Short mmCIF file of N, CA and C in Angstrom, two decimals:
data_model
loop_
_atom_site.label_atom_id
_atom_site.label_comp_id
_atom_site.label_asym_id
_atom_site.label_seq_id
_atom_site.Cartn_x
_atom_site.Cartn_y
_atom_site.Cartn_z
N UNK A 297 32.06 9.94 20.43
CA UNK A 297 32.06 9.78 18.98
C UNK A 297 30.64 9.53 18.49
N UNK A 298 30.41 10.44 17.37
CA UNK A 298 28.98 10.01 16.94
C UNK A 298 29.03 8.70 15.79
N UNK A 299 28.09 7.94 16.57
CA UNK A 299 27.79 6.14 15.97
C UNK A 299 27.37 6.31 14.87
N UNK A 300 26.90 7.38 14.20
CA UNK A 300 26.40 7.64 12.82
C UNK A 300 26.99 8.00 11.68
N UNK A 301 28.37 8.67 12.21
CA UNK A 301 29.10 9.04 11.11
C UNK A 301 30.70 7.59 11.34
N UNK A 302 30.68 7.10 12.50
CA UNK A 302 31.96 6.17 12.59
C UNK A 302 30.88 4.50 11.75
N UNK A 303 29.17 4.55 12.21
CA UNK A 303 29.07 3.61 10.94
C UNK A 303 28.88 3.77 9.57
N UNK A 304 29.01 4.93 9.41
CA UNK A 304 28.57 5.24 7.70
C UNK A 304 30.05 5.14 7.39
N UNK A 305 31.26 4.89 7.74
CA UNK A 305 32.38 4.85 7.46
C UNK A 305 32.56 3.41 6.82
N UNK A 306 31.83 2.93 7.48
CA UNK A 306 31.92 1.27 6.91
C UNK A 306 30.66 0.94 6.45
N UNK A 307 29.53 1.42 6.45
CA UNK A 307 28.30 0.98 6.05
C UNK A 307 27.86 2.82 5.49
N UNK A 308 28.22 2.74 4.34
CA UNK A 308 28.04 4.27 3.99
C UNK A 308 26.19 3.93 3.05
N UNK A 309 25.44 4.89 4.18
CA UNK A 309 24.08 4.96 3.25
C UNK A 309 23.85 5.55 1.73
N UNK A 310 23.25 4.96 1.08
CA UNK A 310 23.15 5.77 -0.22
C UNK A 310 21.76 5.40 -0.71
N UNK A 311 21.02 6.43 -1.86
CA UNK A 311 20.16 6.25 -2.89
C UNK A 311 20.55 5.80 -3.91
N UNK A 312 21.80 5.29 -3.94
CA UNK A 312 22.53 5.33 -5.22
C UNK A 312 20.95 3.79 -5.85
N UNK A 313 21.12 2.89 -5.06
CA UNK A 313 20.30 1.40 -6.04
C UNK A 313 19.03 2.07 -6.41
N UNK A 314 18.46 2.96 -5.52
CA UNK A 314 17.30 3.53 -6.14
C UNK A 314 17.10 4.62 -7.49
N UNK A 315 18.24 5.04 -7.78
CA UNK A 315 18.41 5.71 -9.08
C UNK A 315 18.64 4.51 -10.31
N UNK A 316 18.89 3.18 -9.65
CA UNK A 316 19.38 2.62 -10.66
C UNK A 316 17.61 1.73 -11.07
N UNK A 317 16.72 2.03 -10.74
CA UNK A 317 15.44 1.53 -11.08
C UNK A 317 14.66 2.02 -12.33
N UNK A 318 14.06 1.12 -13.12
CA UNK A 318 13.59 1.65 -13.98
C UNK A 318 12.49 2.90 -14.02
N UNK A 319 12.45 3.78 -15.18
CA UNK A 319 11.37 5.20 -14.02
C UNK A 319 10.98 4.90 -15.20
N UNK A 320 8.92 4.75 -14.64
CA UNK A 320 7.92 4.39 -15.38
C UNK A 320 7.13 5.59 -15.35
N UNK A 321 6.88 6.84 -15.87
CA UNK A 321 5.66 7.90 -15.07
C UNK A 321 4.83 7.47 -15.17
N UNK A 322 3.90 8.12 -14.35
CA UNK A 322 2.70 8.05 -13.81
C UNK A 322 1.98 8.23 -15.28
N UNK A 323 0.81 7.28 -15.17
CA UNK A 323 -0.41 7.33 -16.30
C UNK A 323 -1.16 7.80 -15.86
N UNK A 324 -2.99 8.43 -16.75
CA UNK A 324 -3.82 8.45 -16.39
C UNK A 324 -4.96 7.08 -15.83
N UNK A 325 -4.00 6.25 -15.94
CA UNK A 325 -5.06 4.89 -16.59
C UNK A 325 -4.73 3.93 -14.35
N UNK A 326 -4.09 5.36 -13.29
CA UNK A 326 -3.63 4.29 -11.99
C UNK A 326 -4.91 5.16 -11.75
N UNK A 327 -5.75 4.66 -11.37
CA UNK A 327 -6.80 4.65 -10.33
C UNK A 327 -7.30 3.42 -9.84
N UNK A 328 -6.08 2.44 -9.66
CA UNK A 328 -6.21 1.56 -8.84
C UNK A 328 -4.85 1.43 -7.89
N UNK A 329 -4.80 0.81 -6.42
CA UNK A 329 -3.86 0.97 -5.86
C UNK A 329 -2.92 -0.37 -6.20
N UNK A 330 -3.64 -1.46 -6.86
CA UNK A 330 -2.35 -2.37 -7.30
C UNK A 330 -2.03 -1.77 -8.57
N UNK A 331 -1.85 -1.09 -8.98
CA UNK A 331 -1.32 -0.30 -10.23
C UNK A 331 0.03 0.91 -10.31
N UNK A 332 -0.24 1.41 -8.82
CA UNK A 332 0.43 2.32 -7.94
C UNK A 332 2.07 2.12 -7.98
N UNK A 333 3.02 3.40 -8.05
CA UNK A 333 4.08 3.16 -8.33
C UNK A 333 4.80 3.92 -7.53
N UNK A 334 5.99 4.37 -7.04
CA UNK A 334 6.34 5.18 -6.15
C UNK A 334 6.24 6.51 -6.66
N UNK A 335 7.10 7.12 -8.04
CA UNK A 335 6.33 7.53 -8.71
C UNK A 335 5.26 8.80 -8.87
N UNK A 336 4.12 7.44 -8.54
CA UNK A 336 2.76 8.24 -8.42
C UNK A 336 2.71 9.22 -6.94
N UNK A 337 3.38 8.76 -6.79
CA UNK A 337 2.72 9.19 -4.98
C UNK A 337 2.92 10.84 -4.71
N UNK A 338 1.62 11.67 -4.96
CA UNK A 338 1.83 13.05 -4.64
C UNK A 338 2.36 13.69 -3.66
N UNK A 339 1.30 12.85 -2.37
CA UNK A 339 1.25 13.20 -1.28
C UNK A 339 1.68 12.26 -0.14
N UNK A 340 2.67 12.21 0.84
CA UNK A 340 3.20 11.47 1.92
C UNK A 340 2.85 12.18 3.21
N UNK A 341 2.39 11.20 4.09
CA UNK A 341 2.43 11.82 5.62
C UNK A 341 2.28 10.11 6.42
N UNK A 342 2.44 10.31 7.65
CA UNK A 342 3.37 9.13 8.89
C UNK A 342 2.00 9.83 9.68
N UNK A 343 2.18 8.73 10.54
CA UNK A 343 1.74 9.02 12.23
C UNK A 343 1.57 7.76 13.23
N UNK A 344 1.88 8.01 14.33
CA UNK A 344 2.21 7.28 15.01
C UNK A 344 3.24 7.72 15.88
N UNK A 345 3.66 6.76 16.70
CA UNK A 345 4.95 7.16 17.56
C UNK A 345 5.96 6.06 16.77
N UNK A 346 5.89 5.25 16.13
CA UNK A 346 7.15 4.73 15.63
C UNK A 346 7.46 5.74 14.30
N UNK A 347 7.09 6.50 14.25
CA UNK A 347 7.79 7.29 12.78
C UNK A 347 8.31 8.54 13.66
N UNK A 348 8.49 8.21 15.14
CA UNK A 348 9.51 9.31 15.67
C UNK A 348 10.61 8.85 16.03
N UNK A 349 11.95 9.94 16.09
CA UNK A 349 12.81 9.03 16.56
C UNK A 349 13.75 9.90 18.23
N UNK A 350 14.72 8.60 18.16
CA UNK A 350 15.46 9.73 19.27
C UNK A 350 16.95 10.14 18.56
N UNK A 351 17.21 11.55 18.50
CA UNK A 351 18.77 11.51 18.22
C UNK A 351 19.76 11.01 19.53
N UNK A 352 19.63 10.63 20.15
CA UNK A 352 20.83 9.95 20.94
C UNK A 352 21.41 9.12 20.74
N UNK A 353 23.04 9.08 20.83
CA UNK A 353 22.94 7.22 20.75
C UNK A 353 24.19 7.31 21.48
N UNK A 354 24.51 5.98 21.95
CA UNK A 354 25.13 5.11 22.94
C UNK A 354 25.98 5.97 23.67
N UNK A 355 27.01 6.76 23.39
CA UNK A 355 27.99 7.73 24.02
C UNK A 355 26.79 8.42 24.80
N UNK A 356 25.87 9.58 23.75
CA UNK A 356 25.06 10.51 24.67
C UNK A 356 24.22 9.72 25.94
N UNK A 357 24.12 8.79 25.90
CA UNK A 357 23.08 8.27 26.58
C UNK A 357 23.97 7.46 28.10
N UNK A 358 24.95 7.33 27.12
CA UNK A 358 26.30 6.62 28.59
C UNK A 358 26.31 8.22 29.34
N UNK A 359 26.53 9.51 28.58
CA UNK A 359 26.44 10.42 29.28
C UNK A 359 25.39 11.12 30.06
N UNK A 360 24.13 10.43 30.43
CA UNK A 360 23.17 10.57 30.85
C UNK A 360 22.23 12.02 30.10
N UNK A 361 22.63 12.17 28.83
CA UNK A 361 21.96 13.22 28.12
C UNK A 361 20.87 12.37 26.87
N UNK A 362 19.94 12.98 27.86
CA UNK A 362 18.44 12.37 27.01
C UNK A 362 17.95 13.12 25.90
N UNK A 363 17.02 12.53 25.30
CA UNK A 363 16.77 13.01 24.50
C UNK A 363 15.19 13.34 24.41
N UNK A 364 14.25 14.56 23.39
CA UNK A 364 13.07 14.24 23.53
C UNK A 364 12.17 13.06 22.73
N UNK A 365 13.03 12.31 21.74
CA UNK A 365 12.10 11.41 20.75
C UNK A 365 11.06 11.87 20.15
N UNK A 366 11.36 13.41 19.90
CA UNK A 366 9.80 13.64 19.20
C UNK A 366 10.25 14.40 17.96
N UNK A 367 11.47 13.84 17.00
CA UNK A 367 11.87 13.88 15.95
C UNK A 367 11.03 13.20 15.01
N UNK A 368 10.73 13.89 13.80
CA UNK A 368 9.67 13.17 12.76
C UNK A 368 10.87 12.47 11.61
N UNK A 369 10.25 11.21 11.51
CA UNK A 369 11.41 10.32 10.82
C UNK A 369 12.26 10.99 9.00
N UNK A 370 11.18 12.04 8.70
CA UNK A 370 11.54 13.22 7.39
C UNK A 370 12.43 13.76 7.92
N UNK A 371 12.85 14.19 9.18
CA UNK A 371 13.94 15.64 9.38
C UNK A 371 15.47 14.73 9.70
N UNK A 372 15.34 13.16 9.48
CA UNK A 372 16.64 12.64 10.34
C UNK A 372 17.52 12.06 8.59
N UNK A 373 18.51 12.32 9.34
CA UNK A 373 20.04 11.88 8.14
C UNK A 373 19.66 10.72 7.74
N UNK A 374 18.99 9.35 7.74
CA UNK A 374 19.29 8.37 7.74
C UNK A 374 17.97 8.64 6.51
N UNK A 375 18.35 7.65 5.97
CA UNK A 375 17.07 7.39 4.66
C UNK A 375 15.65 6.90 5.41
N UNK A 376 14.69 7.71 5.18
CA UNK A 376 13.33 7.37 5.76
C UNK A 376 12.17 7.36 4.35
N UNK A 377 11.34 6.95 4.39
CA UNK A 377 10.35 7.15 3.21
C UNK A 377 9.74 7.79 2.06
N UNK A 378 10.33 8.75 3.13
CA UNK A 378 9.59 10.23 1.86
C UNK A 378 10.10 10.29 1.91
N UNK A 379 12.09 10.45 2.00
CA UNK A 379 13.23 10.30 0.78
C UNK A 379 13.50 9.77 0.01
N UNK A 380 13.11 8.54 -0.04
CA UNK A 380 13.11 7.57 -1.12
C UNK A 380 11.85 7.81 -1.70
N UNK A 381 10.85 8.22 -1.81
CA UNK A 381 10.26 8.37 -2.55
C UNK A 381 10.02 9.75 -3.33
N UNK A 382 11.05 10.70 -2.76
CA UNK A 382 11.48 12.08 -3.50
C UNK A 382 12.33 11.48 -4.50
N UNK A 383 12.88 10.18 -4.86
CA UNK A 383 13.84 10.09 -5.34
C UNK A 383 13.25 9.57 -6.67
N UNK A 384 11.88 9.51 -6.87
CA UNK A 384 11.35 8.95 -8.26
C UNK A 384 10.37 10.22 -8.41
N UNK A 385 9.96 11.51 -7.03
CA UNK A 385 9.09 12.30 -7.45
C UNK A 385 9.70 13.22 -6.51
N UNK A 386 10.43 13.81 -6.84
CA UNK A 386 11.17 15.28 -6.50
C UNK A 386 9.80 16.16 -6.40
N UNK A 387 8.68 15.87 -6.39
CA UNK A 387 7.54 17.22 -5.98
C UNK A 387 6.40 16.80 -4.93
N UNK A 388 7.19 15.62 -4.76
CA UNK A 388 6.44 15.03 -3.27
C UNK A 388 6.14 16.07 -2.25
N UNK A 389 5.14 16.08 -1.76
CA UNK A 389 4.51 16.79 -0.52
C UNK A 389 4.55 16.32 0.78
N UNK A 390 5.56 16.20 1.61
CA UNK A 390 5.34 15.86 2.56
C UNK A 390 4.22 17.00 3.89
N UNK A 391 3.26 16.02 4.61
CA UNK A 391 2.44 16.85 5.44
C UNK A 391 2.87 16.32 6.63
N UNK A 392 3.04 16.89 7.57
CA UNK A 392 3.35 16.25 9.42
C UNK A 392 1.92 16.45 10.11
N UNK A 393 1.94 15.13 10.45
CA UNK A 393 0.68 15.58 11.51
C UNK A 393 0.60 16.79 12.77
N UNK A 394 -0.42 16.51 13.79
CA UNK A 394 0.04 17.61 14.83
C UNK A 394 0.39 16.71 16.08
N UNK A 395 0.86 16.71 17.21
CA UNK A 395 1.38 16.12 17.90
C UNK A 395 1.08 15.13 18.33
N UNK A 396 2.56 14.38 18.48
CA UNK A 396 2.71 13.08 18.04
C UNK A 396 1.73 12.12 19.81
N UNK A 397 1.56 12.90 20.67
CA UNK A 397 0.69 12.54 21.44
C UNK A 397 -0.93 12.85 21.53
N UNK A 398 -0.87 13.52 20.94
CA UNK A 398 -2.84 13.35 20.34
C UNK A 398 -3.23 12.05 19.74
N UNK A 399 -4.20 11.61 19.72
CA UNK A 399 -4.94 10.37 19.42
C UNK A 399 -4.45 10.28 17.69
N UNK A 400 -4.72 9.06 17.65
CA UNK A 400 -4.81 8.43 16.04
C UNK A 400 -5.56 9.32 15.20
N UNK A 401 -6.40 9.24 15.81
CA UNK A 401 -7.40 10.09 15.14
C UNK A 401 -7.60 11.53 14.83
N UNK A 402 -7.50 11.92 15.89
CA UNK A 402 -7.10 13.54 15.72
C UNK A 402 -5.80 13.51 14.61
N UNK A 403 -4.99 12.78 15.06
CA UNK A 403 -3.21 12.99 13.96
C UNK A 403 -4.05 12.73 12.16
N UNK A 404 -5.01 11.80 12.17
CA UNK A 404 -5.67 11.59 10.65
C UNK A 404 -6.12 12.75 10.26
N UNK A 405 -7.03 13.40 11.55
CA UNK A 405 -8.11 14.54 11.06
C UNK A 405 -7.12 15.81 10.28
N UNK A 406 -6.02 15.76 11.29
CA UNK A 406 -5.02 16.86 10.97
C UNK A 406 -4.46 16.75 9.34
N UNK A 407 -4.03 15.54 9.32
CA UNK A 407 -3.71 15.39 7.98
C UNK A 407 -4.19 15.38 7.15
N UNK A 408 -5.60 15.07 7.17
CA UNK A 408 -6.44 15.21 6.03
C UNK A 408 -6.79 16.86 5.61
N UNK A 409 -7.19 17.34 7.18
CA UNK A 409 -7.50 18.78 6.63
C UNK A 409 -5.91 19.24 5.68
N UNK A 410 -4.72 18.71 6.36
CA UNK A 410 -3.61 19.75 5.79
C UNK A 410 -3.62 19.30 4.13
N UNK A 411 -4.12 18.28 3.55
CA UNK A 411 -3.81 17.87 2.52
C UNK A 411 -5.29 18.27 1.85
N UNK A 412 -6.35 18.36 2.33
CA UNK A 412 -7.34 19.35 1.52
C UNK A 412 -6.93 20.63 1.45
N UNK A 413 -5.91 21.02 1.61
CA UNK A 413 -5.84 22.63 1.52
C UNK A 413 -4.83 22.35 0.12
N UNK A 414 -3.87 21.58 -0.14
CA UNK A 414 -3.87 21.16 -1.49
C UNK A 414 -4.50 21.42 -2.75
N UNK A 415 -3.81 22.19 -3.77
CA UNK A 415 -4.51 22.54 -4.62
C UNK A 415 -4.52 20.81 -5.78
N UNK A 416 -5.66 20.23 -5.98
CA UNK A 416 -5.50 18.96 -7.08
C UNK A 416 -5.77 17.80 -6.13
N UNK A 417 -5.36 18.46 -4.63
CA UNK A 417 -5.48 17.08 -3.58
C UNK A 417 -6.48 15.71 -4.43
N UNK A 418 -8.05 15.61 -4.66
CA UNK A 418 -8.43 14.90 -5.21
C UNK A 418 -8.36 13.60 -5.90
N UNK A 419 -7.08 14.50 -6.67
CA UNK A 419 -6.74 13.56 -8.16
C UNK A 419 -5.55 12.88 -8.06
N UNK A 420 -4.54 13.50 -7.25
CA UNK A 420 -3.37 13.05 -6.85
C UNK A 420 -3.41 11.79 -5.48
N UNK A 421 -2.24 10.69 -5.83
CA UNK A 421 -2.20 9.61 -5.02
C UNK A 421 -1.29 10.26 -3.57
N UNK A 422 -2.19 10.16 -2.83
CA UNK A 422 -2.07 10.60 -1.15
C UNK A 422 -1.36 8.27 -0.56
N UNK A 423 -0.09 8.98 0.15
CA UNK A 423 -0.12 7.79 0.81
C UNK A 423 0.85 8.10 2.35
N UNK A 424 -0.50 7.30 3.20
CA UNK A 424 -0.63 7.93 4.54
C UNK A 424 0.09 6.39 5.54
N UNK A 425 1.05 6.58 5.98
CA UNK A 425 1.62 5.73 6.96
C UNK A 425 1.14 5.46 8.06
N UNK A 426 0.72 4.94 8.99
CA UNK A 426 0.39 4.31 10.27
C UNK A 426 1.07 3.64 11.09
N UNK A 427 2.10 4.14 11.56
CA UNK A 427 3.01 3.10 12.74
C UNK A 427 3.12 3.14 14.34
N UNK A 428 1.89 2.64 14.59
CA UNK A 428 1.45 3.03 15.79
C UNK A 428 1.77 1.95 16.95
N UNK A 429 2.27 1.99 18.30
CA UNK A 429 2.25 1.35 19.43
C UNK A 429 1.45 1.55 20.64
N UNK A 430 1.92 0.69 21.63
CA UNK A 430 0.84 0.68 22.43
C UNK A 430 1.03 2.42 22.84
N UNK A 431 2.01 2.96 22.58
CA UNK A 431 2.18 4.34 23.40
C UNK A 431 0.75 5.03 22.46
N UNK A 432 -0.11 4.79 21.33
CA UNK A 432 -0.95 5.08 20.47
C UNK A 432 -2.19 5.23 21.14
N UNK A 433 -2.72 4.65 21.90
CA UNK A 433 -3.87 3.61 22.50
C UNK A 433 -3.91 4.34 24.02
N UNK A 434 -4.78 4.27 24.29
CA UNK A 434 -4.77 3.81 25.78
C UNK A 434 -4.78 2.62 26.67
N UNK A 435 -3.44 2.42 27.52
CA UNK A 435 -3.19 1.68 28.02
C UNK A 435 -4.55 0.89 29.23
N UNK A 436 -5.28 1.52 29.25
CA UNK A 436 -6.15 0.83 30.14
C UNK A 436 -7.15 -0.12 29.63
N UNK A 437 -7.06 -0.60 28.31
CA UNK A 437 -8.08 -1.49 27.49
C UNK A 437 -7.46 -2.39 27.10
N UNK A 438 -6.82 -3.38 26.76
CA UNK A 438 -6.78 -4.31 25.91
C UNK A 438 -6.96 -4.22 24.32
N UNK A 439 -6.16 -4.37 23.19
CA UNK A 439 -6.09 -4.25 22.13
C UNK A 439 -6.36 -2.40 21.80
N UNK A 440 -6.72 -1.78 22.70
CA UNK A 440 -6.64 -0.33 22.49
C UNK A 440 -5.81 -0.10 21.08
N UNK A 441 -4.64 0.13 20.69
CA UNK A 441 -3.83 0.62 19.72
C UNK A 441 -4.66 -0.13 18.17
N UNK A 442 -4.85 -1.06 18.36
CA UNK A 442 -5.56 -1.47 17.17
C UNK A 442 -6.83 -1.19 17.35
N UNK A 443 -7.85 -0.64 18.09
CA UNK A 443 -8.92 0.35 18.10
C UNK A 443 -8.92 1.66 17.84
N UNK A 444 -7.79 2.44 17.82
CA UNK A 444 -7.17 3.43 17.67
C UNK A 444 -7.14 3.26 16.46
N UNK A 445 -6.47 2.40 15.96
CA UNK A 445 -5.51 2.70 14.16
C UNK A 445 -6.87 2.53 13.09
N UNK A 446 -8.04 1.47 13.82
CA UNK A 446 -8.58 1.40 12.91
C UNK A 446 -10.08 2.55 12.95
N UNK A 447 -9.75 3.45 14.27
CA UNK A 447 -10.47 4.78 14.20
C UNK A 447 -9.58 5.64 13.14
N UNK A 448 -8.76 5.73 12.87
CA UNK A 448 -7.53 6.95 12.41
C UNK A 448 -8.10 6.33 10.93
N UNK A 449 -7.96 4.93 10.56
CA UNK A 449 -8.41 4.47 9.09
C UNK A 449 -9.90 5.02 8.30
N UNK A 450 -10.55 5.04 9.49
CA UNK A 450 -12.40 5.08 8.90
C UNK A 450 -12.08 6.97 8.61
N UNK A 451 -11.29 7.51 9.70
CA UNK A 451 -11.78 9.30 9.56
C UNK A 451 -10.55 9.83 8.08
N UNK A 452 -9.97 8.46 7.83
CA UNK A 452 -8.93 9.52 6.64
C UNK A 452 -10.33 8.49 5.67
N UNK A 453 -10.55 7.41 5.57
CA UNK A 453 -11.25 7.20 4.39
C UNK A 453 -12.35 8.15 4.36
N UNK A 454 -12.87 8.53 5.50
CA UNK A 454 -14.03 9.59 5.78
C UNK A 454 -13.74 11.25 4.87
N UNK A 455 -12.81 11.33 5.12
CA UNK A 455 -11.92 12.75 4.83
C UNK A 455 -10.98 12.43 3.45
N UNK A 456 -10.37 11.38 3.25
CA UNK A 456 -9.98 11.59 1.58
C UNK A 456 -10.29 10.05 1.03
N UNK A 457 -11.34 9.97 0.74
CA UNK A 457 -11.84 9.01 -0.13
C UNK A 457 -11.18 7.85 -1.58
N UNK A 458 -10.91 9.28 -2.00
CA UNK A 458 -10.30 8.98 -3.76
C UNK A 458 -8.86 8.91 -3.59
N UNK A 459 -8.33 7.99 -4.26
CA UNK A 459 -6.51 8.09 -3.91
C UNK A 459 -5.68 8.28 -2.83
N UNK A 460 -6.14 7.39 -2.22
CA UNK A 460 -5.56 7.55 -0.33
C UNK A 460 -4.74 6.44 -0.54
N UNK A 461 -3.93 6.13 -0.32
CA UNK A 461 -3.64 4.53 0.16
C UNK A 461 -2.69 4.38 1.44
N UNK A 462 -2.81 3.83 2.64
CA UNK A 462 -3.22 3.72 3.58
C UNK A 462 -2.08 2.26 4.41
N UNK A 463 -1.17 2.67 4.97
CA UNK A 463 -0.25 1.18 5.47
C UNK A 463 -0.16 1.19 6.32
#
């Protein structure tokens, strides 16, 4: 039995509370990020290995059928970020990095180039996720993953400057 549709039977997911929010549009006057609204947000992209997931669950896995975990958290049924935030800007852009085992950094470089090819990229609020583990890093250093994240931080501020905002 799939665990996803026997818990949505009793715990049924919805957008419904998020339609019920007040919708403010976007001004000219946010060029600051405490000003920032969901909204605003042009552009979305993730990276890391926690914004992947695995489709398996408990039955498949009692059945010894694995899975690869290299699902991007946008393509899965369950409400992830850039669905909820299609839900105040239906023209959201989602960008995927390139594989989810290349460095922090390389996954930034990727995204930045894919979002300069953006026509307006500039002017529009870009907001770039970071959910990185030790699988991020190299394991042979100490604090590695947070040397990593905060290489991936300097090459997107390097690469999109203006209207990035960055978690």
């Amino acid at each position: 039995a799939d665990q996803l549709e026997e818990q949505s039977l009793d715990f049924p997911l919805s957008y419904a509370s998020l339609n019920s929010c007040t919708r403010v549009p976007p001004t000219e006057a946010e060029d600051y990020s405490d000003t920032l609204r969901p909204a605003s947000i042009a552009v979305y992209a993730d990276m890391g290995h926690l914004t992947t997931y695995c489709s398996s669950n408990y039955s498949m896995l009692q059945a010894g059928i694995l899975d690869s975990c290299e699902h991007r958290s946008s393509s899965m049924e369950l409400p992830s970020l850039d669905k909820m935030l299609r839900v105040f800007n239906p023209n959201l852009v989602v960008v995927q990095s390139n594989e989810r085992d290349d460095g922090l950094v390389d996954q930034a470089r990727a995204i930045a180039q894919s979002i300069q090819q953006i026509d307006g990229y500039e002017n529009s609020w870009k907001l770039i996720v970071i959910a990185a583990t030790i699988q991020d890093g190299e394991a042979s250093e100490t604090r590695q993953t947070a040397v990593e994240v905060l290489g991936a931080i300097e090459e997107l501020h390097k690469l999109l400057p203006i209207r990035t905002f960055i978690a």
